[in-house]
C-alpha positions as a LaTeX table, in Angstrom:
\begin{tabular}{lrrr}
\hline
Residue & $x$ (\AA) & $y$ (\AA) & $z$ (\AA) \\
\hline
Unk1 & 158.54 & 56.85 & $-74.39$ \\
Unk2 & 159.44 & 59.80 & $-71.70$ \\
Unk3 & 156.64 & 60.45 & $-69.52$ \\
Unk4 & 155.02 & 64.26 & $-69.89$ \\
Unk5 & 155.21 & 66.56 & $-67.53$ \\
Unk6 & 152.91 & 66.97 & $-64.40$ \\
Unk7 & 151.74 & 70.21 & $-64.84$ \\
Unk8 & 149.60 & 71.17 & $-61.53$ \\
Unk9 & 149.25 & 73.83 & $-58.41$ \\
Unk10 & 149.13 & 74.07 & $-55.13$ \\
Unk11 & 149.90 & 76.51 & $-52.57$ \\
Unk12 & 152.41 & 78.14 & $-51.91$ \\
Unk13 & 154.26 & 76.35 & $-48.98$ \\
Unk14 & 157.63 & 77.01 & $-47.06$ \\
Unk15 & 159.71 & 74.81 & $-49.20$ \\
Unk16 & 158.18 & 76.86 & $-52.37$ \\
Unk17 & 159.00 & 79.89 & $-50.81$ \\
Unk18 & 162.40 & 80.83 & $-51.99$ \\
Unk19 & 161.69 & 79.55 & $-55.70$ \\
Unk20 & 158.75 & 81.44 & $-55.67$ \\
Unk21 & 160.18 & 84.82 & $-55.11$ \\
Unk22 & 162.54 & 84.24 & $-57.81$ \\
Unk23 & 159.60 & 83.96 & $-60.51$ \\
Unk24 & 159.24 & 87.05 & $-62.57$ \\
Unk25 & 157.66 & 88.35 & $-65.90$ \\
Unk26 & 159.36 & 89.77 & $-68.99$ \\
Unk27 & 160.49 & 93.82 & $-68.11$ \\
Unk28 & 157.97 & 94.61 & $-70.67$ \\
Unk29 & 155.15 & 92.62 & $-68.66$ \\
Unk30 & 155.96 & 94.87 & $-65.26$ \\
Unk31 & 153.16 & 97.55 & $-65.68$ \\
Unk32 & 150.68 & 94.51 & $-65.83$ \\
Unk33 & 151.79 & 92.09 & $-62.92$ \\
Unk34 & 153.36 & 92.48 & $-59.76$ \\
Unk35 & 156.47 & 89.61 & $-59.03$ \\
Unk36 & 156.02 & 87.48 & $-56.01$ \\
Unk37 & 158.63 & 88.89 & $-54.20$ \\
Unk38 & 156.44 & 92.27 & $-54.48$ \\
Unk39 & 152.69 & 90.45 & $-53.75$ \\
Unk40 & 153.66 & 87.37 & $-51.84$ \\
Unk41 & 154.07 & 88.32 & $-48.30$ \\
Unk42 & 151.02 & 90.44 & $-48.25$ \\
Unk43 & 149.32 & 87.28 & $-49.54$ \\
Unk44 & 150.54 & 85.01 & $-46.56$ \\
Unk45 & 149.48 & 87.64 & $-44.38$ \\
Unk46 & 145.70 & 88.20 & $-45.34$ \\
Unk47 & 143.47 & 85.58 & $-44.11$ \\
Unk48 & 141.33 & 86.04 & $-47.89$ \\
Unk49 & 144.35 & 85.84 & $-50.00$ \\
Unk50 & 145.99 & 82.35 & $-51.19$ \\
Unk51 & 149.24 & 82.41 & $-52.54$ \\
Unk52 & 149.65 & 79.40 & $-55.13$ \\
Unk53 & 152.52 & 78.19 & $-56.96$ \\
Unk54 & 151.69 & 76.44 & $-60.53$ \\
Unk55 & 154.32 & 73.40 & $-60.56$ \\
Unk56 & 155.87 & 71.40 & $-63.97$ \\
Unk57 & 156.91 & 68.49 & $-62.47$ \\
Unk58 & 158.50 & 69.26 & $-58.89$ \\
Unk59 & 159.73 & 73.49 & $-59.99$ \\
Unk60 & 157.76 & 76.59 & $-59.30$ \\
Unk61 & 157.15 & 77.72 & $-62.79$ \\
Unk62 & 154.39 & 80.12 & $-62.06$ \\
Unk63 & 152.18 & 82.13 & $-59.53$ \\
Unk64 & 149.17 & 83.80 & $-59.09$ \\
Unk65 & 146.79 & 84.30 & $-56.00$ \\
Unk66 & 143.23 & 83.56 & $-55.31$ \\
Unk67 & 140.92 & 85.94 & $-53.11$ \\
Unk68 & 138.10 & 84.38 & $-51.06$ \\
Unk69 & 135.90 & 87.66 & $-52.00$ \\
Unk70 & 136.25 & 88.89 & $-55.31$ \\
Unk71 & 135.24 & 92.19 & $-53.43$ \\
Unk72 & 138.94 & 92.88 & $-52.74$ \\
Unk73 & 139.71 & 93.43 & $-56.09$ \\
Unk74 & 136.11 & 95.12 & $-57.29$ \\
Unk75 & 134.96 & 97.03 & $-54.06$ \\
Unk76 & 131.03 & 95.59 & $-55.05$ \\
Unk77 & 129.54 & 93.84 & $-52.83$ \\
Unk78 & 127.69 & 91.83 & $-55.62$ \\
Unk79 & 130.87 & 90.62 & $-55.76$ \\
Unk80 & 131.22 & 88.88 & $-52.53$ \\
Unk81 & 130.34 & 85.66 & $-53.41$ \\
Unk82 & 132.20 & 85.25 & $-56.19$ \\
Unk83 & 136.07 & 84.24 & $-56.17$ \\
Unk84 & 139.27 & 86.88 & $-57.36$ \\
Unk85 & 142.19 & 85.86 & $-59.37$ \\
Unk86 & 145.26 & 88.10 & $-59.06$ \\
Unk87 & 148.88 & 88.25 & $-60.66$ \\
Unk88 & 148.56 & 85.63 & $-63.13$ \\
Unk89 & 151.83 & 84.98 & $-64.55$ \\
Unk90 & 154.37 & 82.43 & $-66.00$ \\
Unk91 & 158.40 & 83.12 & $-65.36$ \\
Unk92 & 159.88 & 84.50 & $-68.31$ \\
Unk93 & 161.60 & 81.24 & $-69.04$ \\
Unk94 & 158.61 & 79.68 & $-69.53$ \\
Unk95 & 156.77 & 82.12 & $-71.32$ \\
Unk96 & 155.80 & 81.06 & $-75.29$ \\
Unk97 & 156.05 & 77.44 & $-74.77$ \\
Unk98 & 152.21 & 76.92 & $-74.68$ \\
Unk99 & 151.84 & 76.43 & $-70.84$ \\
Unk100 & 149.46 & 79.71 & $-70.16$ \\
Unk101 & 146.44 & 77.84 & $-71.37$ \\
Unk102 & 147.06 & 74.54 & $-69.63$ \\
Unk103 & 147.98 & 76.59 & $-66.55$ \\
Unk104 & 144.56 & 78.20 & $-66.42$ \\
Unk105 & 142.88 & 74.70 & $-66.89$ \\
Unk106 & 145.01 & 73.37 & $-63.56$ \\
Unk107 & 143.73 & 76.46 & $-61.95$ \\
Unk108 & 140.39 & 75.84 & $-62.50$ \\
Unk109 & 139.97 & 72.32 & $-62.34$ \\
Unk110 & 142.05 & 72.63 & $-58.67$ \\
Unk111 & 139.15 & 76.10 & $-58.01$ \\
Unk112 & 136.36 & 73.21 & $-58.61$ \\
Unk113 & 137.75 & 71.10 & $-56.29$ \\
Unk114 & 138.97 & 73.04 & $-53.59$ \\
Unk115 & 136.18 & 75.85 & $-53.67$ \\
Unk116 & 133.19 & 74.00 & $-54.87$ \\
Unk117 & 130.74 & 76.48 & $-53.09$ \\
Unk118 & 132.36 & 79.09 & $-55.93$ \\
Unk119 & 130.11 & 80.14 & $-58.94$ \\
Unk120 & 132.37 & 82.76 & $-60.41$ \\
Unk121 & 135.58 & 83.77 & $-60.81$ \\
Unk122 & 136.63 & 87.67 & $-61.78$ \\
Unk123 & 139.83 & 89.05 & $-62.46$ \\
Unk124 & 140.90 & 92.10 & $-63.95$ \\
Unk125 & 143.29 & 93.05 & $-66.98$ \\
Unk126 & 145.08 & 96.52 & $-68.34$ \\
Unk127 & 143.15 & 97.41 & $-70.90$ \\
Unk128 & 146.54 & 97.49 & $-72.78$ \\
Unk129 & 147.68 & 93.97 & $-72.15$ \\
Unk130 & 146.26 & 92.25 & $-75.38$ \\
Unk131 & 147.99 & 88.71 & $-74.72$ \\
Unk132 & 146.19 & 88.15 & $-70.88$ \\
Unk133 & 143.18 & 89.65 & $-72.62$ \\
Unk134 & 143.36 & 86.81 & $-75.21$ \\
Unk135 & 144.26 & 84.12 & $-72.82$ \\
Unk136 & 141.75 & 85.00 & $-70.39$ \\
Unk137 & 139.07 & 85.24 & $-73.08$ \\
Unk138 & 140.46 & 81.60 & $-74.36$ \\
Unk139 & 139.83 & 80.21 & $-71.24$ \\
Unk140 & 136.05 & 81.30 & $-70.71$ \\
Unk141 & 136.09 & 84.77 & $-69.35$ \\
Unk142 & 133.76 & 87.28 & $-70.48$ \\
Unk143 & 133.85 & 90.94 & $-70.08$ \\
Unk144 & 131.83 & 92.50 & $-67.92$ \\
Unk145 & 131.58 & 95.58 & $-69.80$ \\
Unk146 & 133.34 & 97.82 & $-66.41$ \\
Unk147 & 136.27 & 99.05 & $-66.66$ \\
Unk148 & 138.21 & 99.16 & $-62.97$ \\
Unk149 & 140.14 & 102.18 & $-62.84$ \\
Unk150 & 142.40 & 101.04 & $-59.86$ \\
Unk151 & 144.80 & 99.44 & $-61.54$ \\
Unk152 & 148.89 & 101.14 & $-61.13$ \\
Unk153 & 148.92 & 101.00 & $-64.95$ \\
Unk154 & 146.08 & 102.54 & $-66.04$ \\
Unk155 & 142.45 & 101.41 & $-66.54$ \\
Unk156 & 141.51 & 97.65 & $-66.52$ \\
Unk157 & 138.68 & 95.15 & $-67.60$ \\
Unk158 & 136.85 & 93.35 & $-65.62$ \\
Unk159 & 136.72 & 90.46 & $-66.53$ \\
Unk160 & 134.24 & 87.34 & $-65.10$ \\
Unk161 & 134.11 & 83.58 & $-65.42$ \\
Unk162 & 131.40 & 80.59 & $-64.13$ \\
Unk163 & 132.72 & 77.75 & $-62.23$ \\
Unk164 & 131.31 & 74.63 & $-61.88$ \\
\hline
\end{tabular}
């Protein structure tokens, strides 16, 4: 029997690097979620940011970054204690294969470890992009009933989760 694959994340280190910046959404997804190559440098550069890389097996498959303030993406201050989740997203190639949901568990089981003084995780989603809407709601989030009108593609929920 073949083993399964090691599904998991870390961040995003020099040997990721170039693998990373080739990850990208579908066309359709690009009004929802900036590529790596666009988001990634900034990310190394801000001392809040993390850049992470979510693995199957030893490949890049995915990429998303976490904020140390969830501020930077809300502007509340009520918000500074809680964690931010930005530019979710799975390469196109692996998109519909039914590794979005496991990918969020990774996320937050490696959020627990790694940031155990966290309570809360927010993140925020175009109004418009039903599928991240449902996956984020499948994974625990709640709405927060505000809408963040920020976002490059119009306005977004904001969207909040606890963490253990």
């Amino acid at each position: 029997m073949a083993a399964s694959p090691d599904l998991h994340v870390c961040p995003v280190t020099p040997a990721l690097r170039e693998a990373v910046l080739r990850l990208h959404a579908r066309p359709e997804q690009d009004g929802f979620v900036s590529p790596p190559a666009r988001t990634l440098a900034d990310a190394e550069q801000c001392a809040g940011s993390e850049p992470m890389a979510i693995l199957l097996d030893a490949m890049p498959i995915g990429y998303y970054r976490i904020e140390h303030s969830a501020r930077s993406l809300t502007g509340l201050d009520d918000d500074a204690d809680a964690l931010g989740l930005r530019s979710f997203q799975l390469d196109a190639a692996w998109q519909g294969r039914g590794l979005a949901m496991p990918a969020m568990d990774v996320l937050l089981a490696d959020l627990a470890q790694r940031h155990p003084q966290a309570h809360r995780l927010l993140l925020t989603v175009n109004c418009d992009n039903a599928a991240a809407l449902a996956l984020y709601r499948r994974a625990g989030f709640a709405d927060s009933g505000t809408l963040y009108h920020g976002g490059r593609s119009g306005p977004q929920h904001l969207l909040w989760r606890a963490l253990s």
